[in-house]
Short mmCIF file of C-alpha atoms and ligand atoms in Angstrom, two decimals:
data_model
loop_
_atom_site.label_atom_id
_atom_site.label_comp_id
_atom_site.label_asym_id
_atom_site.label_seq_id
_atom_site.Cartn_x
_atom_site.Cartn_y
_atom_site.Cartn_z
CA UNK A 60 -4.93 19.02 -3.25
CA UNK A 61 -1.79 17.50 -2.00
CA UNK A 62 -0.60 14.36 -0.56
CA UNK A 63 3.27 15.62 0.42
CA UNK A 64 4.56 18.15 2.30
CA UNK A 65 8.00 19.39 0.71
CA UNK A 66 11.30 19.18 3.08
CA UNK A 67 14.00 20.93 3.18
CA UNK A 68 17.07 19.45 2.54
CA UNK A 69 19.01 19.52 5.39
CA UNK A 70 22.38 17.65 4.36
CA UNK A 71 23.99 15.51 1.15
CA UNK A 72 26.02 12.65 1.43
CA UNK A 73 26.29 11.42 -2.20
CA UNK A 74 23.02 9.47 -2.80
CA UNK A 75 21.34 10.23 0.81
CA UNK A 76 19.87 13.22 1.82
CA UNK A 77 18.38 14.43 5.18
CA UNK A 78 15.64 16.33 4.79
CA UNK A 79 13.99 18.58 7.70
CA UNK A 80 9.78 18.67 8.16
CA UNK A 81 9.04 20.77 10.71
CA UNK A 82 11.99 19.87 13.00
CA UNK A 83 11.62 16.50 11.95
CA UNK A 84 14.41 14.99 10.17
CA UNK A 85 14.50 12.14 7.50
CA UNK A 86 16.51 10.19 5.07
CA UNK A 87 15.61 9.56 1.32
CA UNK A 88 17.49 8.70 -1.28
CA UNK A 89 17.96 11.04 -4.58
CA UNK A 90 18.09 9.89 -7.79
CA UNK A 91 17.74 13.37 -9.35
CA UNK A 92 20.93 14.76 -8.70
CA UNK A 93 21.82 18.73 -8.35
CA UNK A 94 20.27 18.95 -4.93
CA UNK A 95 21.56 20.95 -2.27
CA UNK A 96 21.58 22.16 0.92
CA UNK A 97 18.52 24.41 0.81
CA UNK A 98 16.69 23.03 -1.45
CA UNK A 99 13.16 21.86 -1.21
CA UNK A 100 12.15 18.13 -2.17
CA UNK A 101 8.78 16.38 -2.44
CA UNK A 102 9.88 12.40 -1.13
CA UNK A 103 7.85 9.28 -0.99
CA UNK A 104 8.62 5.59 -0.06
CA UNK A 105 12.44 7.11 0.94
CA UNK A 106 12.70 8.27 -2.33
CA UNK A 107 13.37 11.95 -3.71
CA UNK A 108 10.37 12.16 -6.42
CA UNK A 109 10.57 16.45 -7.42
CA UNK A 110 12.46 19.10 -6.77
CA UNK A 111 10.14 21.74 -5.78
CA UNK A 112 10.62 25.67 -6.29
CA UNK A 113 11.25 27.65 -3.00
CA UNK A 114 8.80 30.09 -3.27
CA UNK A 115 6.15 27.20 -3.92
CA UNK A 116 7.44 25.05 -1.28
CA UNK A 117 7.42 27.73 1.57
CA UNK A 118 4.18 28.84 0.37
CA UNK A 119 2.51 25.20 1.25
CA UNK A 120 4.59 24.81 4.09
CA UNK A 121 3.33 28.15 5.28
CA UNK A 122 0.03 26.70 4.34
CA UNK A 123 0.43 23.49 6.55
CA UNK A 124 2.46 24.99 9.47
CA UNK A 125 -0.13 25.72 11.84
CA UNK A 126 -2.31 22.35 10.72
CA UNK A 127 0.25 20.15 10.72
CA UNK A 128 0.75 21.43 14.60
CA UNK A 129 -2.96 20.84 14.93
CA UNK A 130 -3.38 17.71 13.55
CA UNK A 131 0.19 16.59 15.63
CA UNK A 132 -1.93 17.42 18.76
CA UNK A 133 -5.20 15.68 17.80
CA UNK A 134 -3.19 12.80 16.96
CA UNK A 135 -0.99 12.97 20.05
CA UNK A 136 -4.09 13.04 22.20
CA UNK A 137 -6.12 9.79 20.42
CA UNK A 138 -2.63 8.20 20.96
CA UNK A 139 -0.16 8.75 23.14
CA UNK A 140 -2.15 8.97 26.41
CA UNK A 141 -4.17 6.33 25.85
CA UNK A 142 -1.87 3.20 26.96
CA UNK A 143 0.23 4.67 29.66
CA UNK A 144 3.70 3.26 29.26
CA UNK A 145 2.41 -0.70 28.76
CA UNK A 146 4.30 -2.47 25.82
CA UNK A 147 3.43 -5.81 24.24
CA UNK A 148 4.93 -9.33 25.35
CA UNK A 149 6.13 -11.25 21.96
CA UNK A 150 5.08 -14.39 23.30
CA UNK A 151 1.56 -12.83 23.23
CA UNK A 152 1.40 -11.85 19.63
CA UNK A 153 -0.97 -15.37 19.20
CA UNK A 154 -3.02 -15.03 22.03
CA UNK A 155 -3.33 -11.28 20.83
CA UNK A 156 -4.39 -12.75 17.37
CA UNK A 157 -6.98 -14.87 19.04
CA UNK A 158 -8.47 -13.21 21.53
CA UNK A 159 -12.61 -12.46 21.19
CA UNK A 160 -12.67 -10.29 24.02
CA UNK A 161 -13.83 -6.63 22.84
CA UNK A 162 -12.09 -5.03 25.57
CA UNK A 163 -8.67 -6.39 25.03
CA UNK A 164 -8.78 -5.66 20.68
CA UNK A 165 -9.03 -2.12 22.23
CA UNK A 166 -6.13 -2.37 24.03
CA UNK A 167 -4.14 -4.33 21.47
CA UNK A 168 -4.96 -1.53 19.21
CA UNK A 169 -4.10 1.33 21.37
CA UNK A 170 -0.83 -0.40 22.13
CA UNK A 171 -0.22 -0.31 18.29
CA UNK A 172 -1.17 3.30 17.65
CA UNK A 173 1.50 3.99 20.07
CA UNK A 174 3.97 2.49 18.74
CA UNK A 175 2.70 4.17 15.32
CA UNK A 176 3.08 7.15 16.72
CA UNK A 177 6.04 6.81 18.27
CA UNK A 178 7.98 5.58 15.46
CA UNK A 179 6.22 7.57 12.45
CA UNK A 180 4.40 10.34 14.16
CA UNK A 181 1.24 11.46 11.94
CA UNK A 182 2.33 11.04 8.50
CA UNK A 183 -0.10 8.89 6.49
CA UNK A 184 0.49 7.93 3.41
CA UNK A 185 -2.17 8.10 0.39
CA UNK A 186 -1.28 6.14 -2.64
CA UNK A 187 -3.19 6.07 -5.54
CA UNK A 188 -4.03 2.17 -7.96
CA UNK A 189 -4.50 2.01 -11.47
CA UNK A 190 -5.80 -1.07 -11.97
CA UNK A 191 -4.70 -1.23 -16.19
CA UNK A 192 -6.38 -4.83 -16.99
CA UNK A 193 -8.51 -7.37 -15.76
CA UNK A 194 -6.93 -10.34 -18.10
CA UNK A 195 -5.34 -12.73 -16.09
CA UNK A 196 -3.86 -16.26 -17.05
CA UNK A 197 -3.89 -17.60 -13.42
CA UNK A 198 -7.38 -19.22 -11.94
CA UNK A 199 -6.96 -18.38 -8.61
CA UNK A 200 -9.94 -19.87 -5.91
CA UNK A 201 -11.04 -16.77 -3.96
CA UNK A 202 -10.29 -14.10 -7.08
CA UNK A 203 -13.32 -12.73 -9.24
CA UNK A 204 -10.65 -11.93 -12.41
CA UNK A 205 -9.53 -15.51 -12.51
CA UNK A 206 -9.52 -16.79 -16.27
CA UNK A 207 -12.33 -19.28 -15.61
CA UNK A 208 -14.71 -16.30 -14.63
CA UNK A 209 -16.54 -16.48 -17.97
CA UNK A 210 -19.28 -14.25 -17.21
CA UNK A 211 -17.18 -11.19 -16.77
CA UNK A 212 -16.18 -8.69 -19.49
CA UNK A 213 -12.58 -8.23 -19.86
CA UNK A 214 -10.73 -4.73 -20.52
CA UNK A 215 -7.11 -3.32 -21.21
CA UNK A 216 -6.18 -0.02 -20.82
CA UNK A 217 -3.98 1.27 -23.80
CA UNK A 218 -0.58 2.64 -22.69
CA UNK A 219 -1.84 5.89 -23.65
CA UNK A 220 -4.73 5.53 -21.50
CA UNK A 221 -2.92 4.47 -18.39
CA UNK A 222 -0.09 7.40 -19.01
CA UNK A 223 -2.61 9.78 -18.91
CA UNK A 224 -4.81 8.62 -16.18
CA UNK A 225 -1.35 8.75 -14.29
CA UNK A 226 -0.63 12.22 -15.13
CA UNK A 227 -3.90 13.06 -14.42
CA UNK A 228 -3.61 11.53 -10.83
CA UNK A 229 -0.28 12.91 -10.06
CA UNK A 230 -0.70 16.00 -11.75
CA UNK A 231 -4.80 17.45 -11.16
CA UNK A 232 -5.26 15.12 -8.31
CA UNK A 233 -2.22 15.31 -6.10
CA UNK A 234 -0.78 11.89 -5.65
CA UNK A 235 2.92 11.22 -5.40
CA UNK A 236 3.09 7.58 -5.84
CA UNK A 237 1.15 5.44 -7.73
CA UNK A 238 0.23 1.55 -7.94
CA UNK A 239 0.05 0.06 -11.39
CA UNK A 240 -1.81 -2.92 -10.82
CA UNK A 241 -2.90 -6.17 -13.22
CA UNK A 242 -4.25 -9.49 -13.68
CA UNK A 243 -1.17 -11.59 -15.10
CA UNK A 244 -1.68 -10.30 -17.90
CA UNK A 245 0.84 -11.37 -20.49
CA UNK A 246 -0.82 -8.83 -23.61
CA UNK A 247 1.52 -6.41 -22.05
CA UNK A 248 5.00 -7.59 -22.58
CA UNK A 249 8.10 -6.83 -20.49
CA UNK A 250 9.08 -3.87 -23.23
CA UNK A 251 5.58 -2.48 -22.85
CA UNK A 252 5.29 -2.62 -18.96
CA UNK A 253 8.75 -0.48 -19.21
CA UNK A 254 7.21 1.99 -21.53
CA UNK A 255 4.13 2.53 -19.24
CA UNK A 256 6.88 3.58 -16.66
CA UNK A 257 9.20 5.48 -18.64
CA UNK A 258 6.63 7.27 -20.27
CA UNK A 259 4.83 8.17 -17.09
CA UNK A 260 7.63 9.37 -15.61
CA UNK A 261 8.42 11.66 -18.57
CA UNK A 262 4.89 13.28 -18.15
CA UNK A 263 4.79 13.42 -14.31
CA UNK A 264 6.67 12.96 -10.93
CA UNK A 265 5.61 10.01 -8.65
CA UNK A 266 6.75 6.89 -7.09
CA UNK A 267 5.80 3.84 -9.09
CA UNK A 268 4.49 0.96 -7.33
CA UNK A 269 4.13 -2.09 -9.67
CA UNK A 270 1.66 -5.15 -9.12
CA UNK A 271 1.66 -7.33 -11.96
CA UNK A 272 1.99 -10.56 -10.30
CA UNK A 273 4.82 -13.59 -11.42
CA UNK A 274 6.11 -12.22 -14.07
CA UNK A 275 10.00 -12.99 -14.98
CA UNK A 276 12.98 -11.51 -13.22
CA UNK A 277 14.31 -9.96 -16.09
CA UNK A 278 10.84 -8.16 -16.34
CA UNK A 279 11.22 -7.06 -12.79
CA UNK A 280 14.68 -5.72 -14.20
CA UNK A 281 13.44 -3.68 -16.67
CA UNK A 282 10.45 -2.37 -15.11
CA UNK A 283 13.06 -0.72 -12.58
CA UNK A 284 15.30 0.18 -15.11
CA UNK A 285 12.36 2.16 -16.33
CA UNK A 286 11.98 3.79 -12.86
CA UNK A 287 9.48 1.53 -10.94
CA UNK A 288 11.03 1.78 -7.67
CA UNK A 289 7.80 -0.15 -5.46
CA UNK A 290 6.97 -4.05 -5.91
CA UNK A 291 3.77 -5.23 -4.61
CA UNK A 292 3.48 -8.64 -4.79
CA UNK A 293 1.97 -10.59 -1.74
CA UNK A 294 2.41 -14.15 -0.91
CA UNK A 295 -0.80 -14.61 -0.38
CA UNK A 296 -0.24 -17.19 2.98
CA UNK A 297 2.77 -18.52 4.51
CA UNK A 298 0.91 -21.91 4.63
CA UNK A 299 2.35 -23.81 1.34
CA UNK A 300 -0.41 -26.43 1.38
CA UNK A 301 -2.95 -23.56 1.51
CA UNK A 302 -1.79 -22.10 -0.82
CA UNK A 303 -1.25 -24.85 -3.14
CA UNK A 304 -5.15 -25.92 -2.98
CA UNK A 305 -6.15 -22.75 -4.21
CA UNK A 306 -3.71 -21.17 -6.80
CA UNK A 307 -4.04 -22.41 -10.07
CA UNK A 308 -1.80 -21.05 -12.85
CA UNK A 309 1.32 -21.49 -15.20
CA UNK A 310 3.66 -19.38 -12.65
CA UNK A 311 1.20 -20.20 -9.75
CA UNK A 312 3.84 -22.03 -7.75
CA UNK A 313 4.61 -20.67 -4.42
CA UNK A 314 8.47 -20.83 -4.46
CA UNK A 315 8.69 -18.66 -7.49
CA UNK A 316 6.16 -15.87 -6.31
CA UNK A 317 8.75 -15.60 -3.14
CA UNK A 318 11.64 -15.71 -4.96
CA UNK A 319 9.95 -13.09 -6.95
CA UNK A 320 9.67 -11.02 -3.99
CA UNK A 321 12.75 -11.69 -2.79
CA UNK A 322 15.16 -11.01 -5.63
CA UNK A 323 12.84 -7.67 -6.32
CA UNK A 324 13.84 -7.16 -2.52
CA UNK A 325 17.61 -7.16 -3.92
CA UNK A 326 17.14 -5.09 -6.81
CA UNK A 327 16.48 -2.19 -4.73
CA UNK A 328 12.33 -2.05 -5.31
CA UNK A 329 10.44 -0.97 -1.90
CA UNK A 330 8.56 -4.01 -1.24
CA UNK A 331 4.89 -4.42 -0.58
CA UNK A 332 3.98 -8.43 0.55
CA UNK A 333 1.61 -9.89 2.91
CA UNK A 334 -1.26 -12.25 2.62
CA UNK A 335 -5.11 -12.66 2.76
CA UNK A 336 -6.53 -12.75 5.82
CA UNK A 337 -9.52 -15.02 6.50
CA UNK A 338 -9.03 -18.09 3.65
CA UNK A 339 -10.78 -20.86 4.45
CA UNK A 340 -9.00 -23.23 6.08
CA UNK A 341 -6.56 -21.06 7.59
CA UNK A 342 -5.39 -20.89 10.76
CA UNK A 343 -4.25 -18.22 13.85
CA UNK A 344 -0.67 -19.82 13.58
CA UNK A 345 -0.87 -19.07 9.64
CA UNK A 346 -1.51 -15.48 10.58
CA UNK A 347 0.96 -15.46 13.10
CA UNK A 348 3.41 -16.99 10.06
CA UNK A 349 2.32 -14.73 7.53
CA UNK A 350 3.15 -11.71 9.73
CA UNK A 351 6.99 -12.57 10.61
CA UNK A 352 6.99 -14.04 7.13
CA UNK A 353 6.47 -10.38 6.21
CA UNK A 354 9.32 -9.03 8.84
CA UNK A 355 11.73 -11.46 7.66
CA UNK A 356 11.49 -10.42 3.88
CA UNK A 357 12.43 -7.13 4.96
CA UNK A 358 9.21 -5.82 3.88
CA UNK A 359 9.09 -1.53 3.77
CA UNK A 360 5.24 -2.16 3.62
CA UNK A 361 2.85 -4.72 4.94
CA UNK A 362 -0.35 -5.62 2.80
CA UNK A 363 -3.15 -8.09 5.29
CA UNK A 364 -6.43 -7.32 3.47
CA UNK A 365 -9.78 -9.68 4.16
CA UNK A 366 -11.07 -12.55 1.88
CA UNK A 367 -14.07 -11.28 0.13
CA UNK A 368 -16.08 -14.32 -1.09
CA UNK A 369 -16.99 -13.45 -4.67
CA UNK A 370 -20.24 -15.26 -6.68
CA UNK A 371 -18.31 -16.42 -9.58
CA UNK A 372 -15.56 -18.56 -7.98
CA UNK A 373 -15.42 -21.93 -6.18
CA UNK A 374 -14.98 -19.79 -2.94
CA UNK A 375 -18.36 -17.97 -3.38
CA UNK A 376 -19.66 -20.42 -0.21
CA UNK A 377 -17.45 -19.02 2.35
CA UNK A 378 -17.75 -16.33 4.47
CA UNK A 379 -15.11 -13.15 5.21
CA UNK A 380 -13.57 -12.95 8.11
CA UNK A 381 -14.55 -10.86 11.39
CA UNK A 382 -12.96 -7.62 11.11
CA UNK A 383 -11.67 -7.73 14.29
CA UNK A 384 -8.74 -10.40 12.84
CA UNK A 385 -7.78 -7.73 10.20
CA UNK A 386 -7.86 -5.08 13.11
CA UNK A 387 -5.58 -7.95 14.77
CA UNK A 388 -3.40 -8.40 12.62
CA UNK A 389 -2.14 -5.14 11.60
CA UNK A 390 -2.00 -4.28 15.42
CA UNK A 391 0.30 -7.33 15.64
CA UNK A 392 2.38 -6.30 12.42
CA UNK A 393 2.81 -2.74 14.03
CA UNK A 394 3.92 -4.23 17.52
CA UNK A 395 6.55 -6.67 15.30
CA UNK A 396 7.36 -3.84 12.80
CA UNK A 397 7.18 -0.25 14.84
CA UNK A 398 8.62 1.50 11.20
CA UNK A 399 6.55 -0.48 8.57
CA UNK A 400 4.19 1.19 6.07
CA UNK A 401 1.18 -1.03 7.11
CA UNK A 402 -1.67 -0.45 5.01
CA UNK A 403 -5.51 -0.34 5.68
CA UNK A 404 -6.83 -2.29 2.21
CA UNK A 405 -9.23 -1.65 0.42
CA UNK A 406 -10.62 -5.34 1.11
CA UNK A 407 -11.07 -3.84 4.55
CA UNK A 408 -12.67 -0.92 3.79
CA UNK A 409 -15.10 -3.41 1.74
CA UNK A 410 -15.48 -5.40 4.57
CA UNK A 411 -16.73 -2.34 6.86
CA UNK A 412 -17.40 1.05 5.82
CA UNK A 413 -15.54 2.17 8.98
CA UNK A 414 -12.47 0.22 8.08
CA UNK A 415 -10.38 3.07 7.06
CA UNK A 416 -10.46 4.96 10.49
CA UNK A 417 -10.34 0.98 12.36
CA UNK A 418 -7.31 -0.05 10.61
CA UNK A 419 -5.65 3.81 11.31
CA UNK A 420 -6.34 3.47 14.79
CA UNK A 421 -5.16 0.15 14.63
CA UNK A 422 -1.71 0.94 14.15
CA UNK A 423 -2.20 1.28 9.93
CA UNK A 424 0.00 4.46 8.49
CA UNK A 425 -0.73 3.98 4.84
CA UNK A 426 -3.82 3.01 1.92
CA UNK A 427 -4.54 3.47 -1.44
CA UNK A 428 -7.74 6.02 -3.31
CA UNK A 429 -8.60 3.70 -7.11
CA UNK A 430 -7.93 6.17 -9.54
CA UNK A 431 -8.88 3.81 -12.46
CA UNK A 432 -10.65 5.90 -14.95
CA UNK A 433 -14.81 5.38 -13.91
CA UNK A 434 -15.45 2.91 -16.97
CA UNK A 435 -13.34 0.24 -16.14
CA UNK A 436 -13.40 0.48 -12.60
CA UNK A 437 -16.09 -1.89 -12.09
CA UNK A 438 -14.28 -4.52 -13.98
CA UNK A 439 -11.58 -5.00 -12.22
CA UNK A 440 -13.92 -7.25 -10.25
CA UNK A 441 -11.12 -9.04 -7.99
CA UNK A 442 -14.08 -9.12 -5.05
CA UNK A 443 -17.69 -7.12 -4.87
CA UNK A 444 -17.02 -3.86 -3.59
CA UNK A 445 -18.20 -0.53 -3.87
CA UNK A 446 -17.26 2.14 -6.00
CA UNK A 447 -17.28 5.41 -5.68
CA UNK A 448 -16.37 8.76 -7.37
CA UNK A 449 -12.43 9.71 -6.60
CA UNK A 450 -13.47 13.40 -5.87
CA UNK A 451 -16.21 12.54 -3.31
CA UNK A 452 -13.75 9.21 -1.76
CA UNK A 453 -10.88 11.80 -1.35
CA UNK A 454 -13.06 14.26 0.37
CA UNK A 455 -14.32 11.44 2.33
CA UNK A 456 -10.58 10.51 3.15
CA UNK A 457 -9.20 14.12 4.03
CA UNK A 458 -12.03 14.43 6.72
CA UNK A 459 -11.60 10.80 8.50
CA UNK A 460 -7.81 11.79 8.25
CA UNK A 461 -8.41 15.18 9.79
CA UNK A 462 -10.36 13.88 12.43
CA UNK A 463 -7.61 11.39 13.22
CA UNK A 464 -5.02 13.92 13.40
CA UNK A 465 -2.88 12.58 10.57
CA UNK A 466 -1.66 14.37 7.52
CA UNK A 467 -1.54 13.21 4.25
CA UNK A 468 2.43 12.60 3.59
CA UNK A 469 4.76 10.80 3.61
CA UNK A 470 8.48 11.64 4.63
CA UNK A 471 10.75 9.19 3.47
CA UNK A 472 11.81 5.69 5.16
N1 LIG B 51 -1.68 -9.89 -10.54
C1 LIG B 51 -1.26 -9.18 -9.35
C2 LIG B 51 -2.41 -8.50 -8.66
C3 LIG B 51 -3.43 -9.44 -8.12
S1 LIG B 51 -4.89 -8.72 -7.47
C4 LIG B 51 -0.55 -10.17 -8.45
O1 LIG B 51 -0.55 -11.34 -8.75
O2 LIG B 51 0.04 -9.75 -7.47
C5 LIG B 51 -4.30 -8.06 -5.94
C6 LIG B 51 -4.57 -8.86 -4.71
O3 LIG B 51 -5.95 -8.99 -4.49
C7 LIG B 51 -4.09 -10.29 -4.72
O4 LIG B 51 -2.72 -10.36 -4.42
C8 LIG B 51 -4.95 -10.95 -3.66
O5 LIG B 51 -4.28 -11.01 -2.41
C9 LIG B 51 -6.15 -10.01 -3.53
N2 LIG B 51 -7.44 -10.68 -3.78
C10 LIG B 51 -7.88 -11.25 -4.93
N3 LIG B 51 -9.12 -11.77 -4.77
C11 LIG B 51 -9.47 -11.52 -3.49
C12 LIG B 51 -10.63 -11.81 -2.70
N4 LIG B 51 -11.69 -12.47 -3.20
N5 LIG B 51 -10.65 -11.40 -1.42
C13 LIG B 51 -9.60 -10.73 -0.90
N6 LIG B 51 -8.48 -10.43 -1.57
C14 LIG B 51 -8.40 -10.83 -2.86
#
């Protein structure tokens, strides 16, 4: 199994290179070194993750030629004909967001795969989570790991564990970029968070995505020194009296979580922000917000999942949202952000079982397969949601991607 194609690399200009998939050129940026002309790189997020042998890399190419064509013409055809030539009006985007009318979330959505298309063509890209502890200082409203939540039974992985779950991911399963992801969880200090990285890079290739939540800057610093080169860390909402009424914590204050995002922005991390969709008490303006919110941070990927009412937290009254605002909502991020990585969440997939192929066709280029090992995986009990075996979920995947027309990759920014 494999979730990159290798490119060739088509030019070097010091730290850029262009690399060719196909006939389809793109820019990452290499870290490595000693690659040339020639060569053949594995990329992800716009970053050069493995040098690959020739012989290998012609042999999958050779491999994917002829389905890569395929899948380029189912996509092309659940696509590109569908909308012929209309665009979107940006005064719309809220009456887009608000509409109830079946017949026009189709059309907002085919407008969005469009532009998906368009921009990205049918490269999806499959990340893999590691969700390493359920410990979490903060006492969030809608979240099931929130300190309060007495009745649930805590876990940390041991840096061994999570280095070798990671190798195990990138190395039997496939993936080329992973998200480390945590309750606040201050067990793990900033020198240990930097070993997990270092010493998962040392055992494996990948793109690290980390989502620990408020921690300091200087731990931000050293987790990229270490080679994180992905920050996920959403917002939550754009609406600062939201989300004052329901984050509870010591670094729960919303100025610092932006900063946060914005000084990881600076440091060179790909980031990952967005919000929850569907808190009670929020509005179609908030949406509205938290999607340019998104744009103006400068965000390479877009996270809207669902609130998921969970039993053991003052929220467990309240109801998700319709699925239609999640559909919504990414179609508006697309329309706003044609070259995003928007993501399908897993909240959504939670929400409906058919959420993964909705939110692709919605204008959605990227989501994540939970490769936490089986025993903990349960625990991480952020919302109720189903789990299922990482075999059977990426065969699952592979087929509602194939159907889709979209292959598994991703090619650089
Ligand atoms: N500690 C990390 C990770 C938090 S969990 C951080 O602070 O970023 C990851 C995300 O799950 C949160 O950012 C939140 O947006 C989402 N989440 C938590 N509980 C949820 C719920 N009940 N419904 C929907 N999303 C939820």
């Amino acid at each position: 199994m494999c979730y990159s194609i290798p490119g060739r690399v088509v030019k070097v200009e010091n730290k850029q290179i262009v690399l060719d998939y196909f006939g389809e050129k793109k820019v990452a940026i290499n870290e490595l070194g000693n690659i040339r002309e020639g060569d053949y790189v594995f990329a992800q997020g716009g970053f050069v993750i493995e040098k690959v042998n020739a012989i290998e890399a012609e042999e999958i190419l050779a491999g994917w030629k002829e389905r890569f064509a395929e899948l380029k013409a189912i996509d092309r055809k659940l696509s590109w004909s569908i909308v012929d030539g209309a665009d979107f009006q940006v005064d719309s985007l809220s009456t887009y967001l608000s509409t109830d009318s079946e017949s026009e979330l189709k059309h907002i959505c085919d407008i969005a795969n469009r532009i998906r298309y368009k921009h990205l063509g049918n490269s999806c890209c499959v990340h893999g989570i590691i969700e390493f502890s359920n410990y979490c200082r903060n006492n969030c409203y809608y979240c099931g790991i929130r300190c309060d939540n007495m009745t649930l039974k805590r876990y940390r992985m041991s840096i061994s564990e999570i280095v070798a779950c990671a190798e195990y991911a990138v190395n039997n399963l496939g993936f080329r970029a992973l998200v480390l992801q945590s309750g606040e969880d201050m067990y793990y200090t900033d020198d240990m968070l930097a070993e997990i990285i270092s010493r998962i890079r040392d055992v494996c290739n990948t793109l690290i995505i980390v989502s620990v939540g408020s921690r300091s800057e200087e731990c931000y610093k050293e987790m990229y020194g270490a080679g994180a080169r992905g920050a996920l860390i959403r917002f939550e909402t754009s609406n600062l009296e939201l989300y004052k009424k329901y984050h509870i914590g010591p670094k729960a204050d919303w100025n610092h979580r932006f900063g946060l995002i914005k000084s990881a922005k600076d440091m060179g991390y790909l980031v990952a922000t967005g919000s929850i969709i569907g808190l009670p008490g929020q509005t179609i303006t908030d949406v509205l917000n938290d999607i340019l919110l998104t744009k103006e941070l400068g965000a390479e990927m877009y996270s809207f999942g669902p609130f998921i009412p969970h039993p053991n937290t003052p929220l467990a009254g309240n109801t998700s949202p319709n699925i239609n605002l999640v559909l919504k909502t990414i179609a508006v991020s697309r329309m706003v952000s044609p070259n995003a990585k928007i993501l399908v969440t897993t909240a959504l997939e939670t929400l409906d079982p058919e959420g993964l192929r909705k939110g692709l066709m919605a204008g959605a280029n990227s989501f994540m397969i939970n490769v936490t090992p089986e025993k903990y995986r349960r625990l991480y009990d952020i919302y109720p949601r189903a789990h299922k075996n990482i075999e059977a979920k990426i065969k699952d995947t592979i087929e509602i991607l194939q159907s889709l027309g979209r292959a598994p990759s991703d090619f650089g920014i």
